[in-house]
XYZ file of C-alpha atoms in Angstrom:
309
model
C -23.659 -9.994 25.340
C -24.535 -7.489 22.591
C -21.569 -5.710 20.402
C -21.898 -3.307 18.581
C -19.659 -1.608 15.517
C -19.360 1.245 13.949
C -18.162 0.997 10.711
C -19.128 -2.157 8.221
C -16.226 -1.673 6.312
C -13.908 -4.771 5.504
C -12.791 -4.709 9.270
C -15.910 -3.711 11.105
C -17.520 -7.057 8.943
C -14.851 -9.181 9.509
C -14.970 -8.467 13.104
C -18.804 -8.908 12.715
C -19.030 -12.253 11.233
C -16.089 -13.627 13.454
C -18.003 -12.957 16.891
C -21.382 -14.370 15.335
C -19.691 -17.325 13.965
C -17.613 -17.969 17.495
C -20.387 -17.165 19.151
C -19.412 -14.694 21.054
C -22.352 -12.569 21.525
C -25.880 -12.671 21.222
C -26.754 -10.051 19.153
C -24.209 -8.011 17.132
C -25.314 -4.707 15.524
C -23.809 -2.946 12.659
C -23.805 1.336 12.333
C -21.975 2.851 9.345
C -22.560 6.335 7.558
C -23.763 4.384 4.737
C -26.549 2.461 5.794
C -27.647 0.159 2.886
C -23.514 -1.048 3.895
C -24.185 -1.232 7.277
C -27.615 -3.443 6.026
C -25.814 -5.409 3.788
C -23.244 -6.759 5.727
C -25.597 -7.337 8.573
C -28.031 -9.470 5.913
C -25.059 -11.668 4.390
C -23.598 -12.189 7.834
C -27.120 -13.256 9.571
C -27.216 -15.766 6.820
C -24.153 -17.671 7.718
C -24.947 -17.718 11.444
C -27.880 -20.475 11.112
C -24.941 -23.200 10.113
C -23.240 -22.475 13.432
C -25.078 -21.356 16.341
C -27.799 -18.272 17.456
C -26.661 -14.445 16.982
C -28.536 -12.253 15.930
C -27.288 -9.950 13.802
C -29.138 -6.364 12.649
C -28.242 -3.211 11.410
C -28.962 0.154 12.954
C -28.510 4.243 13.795
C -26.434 4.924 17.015
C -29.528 4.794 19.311
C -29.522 0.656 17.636
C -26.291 0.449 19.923
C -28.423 0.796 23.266
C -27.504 -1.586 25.714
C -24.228 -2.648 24.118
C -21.890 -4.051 26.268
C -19.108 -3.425 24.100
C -18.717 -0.864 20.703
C -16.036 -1.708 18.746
C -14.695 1.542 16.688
C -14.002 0.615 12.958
C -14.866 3.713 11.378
C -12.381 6.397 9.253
C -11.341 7.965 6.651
C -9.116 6.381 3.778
C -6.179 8.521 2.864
C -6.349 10.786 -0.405
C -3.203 10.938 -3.010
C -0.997 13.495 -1.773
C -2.711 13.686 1.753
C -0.069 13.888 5.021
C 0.008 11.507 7.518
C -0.799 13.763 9.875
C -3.666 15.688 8.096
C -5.282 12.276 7.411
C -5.097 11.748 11.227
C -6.519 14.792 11.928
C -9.412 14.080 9.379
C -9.756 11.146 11.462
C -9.730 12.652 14.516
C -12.675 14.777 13.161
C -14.357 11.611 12.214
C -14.001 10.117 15.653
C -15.048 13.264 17.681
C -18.228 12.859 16.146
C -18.831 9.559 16.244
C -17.540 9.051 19.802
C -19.983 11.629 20.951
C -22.936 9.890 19.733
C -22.142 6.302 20.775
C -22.034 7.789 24.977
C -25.428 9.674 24.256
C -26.389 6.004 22.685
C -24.772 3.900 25.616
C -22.087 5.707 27.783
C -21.702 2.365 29.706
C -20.065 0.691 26.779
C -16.210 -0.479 26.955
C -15.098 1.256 23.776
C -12.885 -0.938 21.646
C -10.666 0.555 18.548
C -9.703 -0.928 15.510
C -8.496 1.725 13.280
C -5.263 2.957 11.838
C -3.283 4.080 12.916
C -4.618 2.317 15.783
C -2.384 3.413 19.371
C -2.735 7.119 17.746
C -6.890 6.467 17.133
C -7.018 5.507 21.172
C -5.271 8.141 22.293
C -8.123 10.401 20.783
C -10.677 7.909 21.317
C -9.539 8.256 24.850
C -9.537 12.394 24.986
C -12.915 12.442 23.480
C -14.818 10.196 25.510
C -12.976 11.240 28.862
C -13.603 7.825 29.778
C -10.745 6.049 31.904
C -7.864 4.468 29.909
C -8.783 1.139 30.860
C -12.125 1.839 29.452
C -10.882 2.816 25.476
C -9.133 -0.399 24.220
C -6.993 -0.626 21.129
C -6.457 -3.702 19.173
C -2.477 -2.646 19.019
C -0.371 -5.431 18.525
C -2.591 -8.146 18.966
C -2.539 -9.351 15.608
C 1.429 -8.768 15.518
C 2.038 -10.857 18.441
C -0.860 -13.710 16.324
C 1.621 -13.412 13.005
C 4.942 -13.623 15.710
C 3.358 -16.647 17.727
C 2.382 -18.397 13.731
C 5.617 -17.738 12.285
C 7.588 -19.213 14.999
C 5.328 -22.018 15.676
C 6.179 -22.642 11.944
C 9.794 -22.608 12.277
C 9.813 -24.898 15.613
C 7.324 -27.273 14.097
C 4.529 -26.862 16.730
C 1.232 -25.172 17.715
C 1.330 -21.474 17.873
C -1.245 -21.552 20.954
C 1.634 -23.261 22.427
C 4.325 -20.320 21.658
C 4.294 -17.532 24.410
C 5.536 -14.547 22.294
C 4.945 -10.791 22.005
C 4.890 -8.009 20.055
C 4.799 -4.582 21.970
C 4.870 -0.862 21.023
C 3.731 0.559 17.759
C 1.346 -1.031 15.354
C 3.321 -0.504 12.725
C 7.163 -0.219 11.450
C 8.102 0.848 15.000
C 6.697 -2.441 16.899
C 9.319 -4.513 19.223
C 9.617 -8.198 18.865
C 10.199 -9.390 22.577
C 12.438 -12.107 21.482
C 13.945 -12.145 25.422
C 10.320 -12.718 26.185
C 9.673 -15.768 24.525
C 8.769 -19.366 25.870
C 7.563 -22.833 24.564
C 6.193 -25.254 26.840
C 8.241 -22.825 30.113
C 11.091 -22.865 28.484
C 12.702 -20.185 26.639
C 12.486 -19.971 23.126
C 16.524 -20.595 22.180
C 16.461 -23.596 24.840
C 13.213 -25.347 22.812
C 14.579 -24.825 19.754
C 17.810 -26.660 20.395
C 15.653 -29.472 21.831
C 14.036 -29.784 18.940
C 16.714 -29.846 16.800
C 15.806 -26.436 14.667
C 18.770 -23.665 14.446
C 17.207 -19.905 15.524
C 20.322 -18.014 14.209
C 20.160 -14.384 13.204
C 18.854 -15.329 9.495
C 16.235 -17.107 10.946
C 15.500 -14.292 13.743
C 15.712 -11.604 10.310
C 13.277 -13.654 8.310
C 10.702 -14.234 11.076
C 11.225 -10.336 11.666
C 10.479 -9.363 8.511
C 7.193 -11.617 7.663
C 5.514 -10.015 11.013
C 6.532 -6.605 10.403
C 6.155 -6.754 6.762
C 2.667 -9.037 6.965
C 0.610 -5.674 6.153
C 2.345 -4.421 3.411
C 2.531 -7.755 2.106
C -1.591 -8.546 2.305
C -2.117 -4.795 1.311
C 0.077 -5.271 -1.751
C -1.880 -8.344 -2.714
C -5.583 -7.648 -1.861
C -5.991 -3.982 -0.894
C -6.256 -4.621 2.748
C -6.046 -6.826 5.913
C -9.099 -7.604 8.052
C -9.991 -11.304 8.825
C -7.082 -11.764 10.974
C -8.033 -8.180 12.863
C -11.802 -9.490 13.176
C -10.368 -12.890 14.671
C -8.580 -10.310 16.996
C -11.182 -8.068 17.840
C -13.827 -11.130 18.583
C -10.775 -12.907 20.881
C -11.024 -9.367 22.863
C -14.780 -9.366 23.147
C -14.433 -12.837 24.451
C -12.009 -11.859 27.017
C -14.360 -8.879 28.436
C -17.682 -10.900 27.896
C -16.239 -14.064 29.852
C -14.394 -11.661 32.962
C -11.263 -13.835 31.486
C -8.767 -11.969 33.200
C -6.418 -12.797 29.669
C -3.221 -11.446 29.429
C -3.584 -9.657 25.746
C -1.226 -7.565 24.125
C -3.478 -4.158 23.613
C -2.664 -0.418 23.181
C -3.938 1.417 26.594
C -2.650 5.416 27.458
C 0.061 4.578 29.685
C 1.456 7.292 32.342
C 4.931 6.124 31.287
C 6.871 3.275 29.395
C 10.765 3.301 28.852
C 11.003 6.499 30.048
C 8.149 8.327 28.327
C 5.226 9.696 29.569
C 1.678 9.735 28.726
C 1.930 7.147 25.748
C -0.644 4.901 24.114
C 0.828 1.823 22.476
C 0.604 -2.063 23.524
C 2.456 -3.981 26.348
C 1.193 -7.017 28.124
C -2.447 -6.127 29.744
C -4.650 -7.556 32.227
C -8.395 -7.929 30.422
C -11.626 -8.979 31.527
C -15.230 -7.486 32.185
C -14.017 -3.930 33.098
C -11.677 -3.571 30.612
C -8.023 -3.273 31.008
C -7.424 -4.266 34.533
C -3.464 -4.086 35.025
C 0.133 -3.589 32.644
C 2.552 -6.569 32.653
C 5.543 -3.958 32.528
C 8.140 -6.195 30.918
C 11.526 -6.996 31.372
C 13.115 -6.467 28.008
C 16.754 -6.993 26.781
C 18.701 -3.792 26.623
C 18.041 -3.594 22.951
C 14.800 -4.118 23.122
C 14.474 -1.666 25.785
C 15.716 0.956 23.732
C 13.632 -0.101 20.585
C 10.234 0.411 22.945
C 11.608 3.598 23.790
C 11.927 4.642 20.618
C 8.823 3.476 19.468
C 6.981 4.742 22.555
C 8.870 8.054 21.572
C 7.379 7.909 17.499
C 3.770 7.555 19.234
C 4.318 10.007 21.885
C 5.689 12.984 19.056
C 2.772 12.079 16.313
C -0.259 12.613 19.481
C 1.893 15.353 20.669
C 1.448 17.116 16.931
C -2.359 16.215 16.854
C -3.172 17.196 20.454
């Protein structure tokens, strides 16, 4: 399989070295409006892959992306002092316009996968610039959200967080919906396990595990400027998951004709993935609280496109 990405930022790289080093592709190529970046970060990655495996790894214009499989979209604009929200994701917007255009005339059979922030609004425009179908334009969403939810619990209950079945749907960001109703270890739900094991889940436990997923960014942020090798772990599962036809059930932010109530929404829910792209929605069954808190959330999303488009 051959990825490519546009934008060699801290992400784009991170997402970059994780599929060479998993080996999840064959060949990975890196585009960025800077090209001695784009160069550089192809170079320093190509020299780690010989202690694991075979990728190659180059650096390239957009007609470099020709024959990708997949094109993951890590390319922006960082906000300014004093800059809106809003005008920032219009700058954006701008940004991906362009760049969206010249990936199809590069390879318009590409699934197009996006990484940047804010990432359900960055689909949604993704989406209405390529005019590809929805299941086509992928957004990382809450993939890394449900990854910090599965850890932290896995923590608390003293076990492996590949064996915690948790999610986190909605918004990537302050919005986003722990599914705590959702939740199962070993087919069992989560309160039930935890008894067995002999660990309390009361509501200062439920409030701390809240607040280090939801507060994980500002957190990292705060302390190094940024997050990215947890998104580039997240971004190479996905390319897995399309490369291998996996048919994994991934929690990714896909336009959606209507969730809680509101129509026309990108944000994440349980999805179907594998060689196509998004193949089907798990449409879950959420506590009335947690209904309400995807509403609202799918609401937020719905508002902020609806100003942009």
């Amino acid at each position: 399989m051959k990825v490519g990405i546009v934008g060699a930022g801290m992400v784009g790289s991170a997402a970059g070295y994780a599929i060479a080093l998993l080996g999840t592709a064959t060949e990975v190529v890196l585009v960025d409006h800077r090209p001695d970046l784009a160069v550089a970060q192809a170079e320093d990655i190509a020299h780690a892959v010989p202690f694991v495996g075979a990728c190659r790894v180059s650096a390239g214009d957009y007609d470099a992306l020709a024959g990708a499989d997949v094109v993951i979209l890590a390319a922006g604009v960082p906000q300014v002092p004093g800059e809106s929200r809003l005008s920032l994701l219009s700058r954006n917007a701008d940004v991906f316009a362009d760049v969206i255009g010249r990936v199809l005339a590069a390879v318009p059979g590409a699934l197009l996968v996006v990484a940047s922030n804010p990432v359900d609004i960055m689909t949604g425009i993704a989406r209405k610039a390529s005019g590809l179908p929805a299941g086509r334009v992928i957004g990382s969403g809450t993939i890394l959200d449900t990854a910090r939810f599965r850890s932290l619990l896995a923590d608390h209950l003293g076990i492996a967080p590949q064996s915690v079945h948790a999610w986190v749907l909605g918004e990537h960001g302050d919005s986003e919906v722990l599914a705590w109703s959702m939740a199962h270890v070993g087919g069992e739900p989560l309160a039930l396990c935890a008894a067995k094991l002999g660990r309390t889940l009361d509501a200062a436990d439920r409030a701390r595990i809240d607040g280090g997923v939801r507060r994980a960014g500002y957190r990292i942020i705060a302390g190094k400027g940024a997050t990215w090798y947890g998104i580039g772990a997240g971004l190479a599962r996905i390319v897995r998951a399309i490369r291998d036809d996996e048919r994994a059930v991934l929690t990714l932010s896909v336009l959606t004709d209507s969730v809680a109530g509101i129509a026309n929404v990108t944000l994440s829910l349980p999805r179907v993935i594998g060689a196509t792209g998004v193949m089907a929605t798990l449409m879950p069954d959420l506590a009335p609280d947690e209904h309400d808190a995807l509403r609202l959330s799918a609401d937020l999303l719905r508002k902020t496109a609806g100003d942009l488009w």
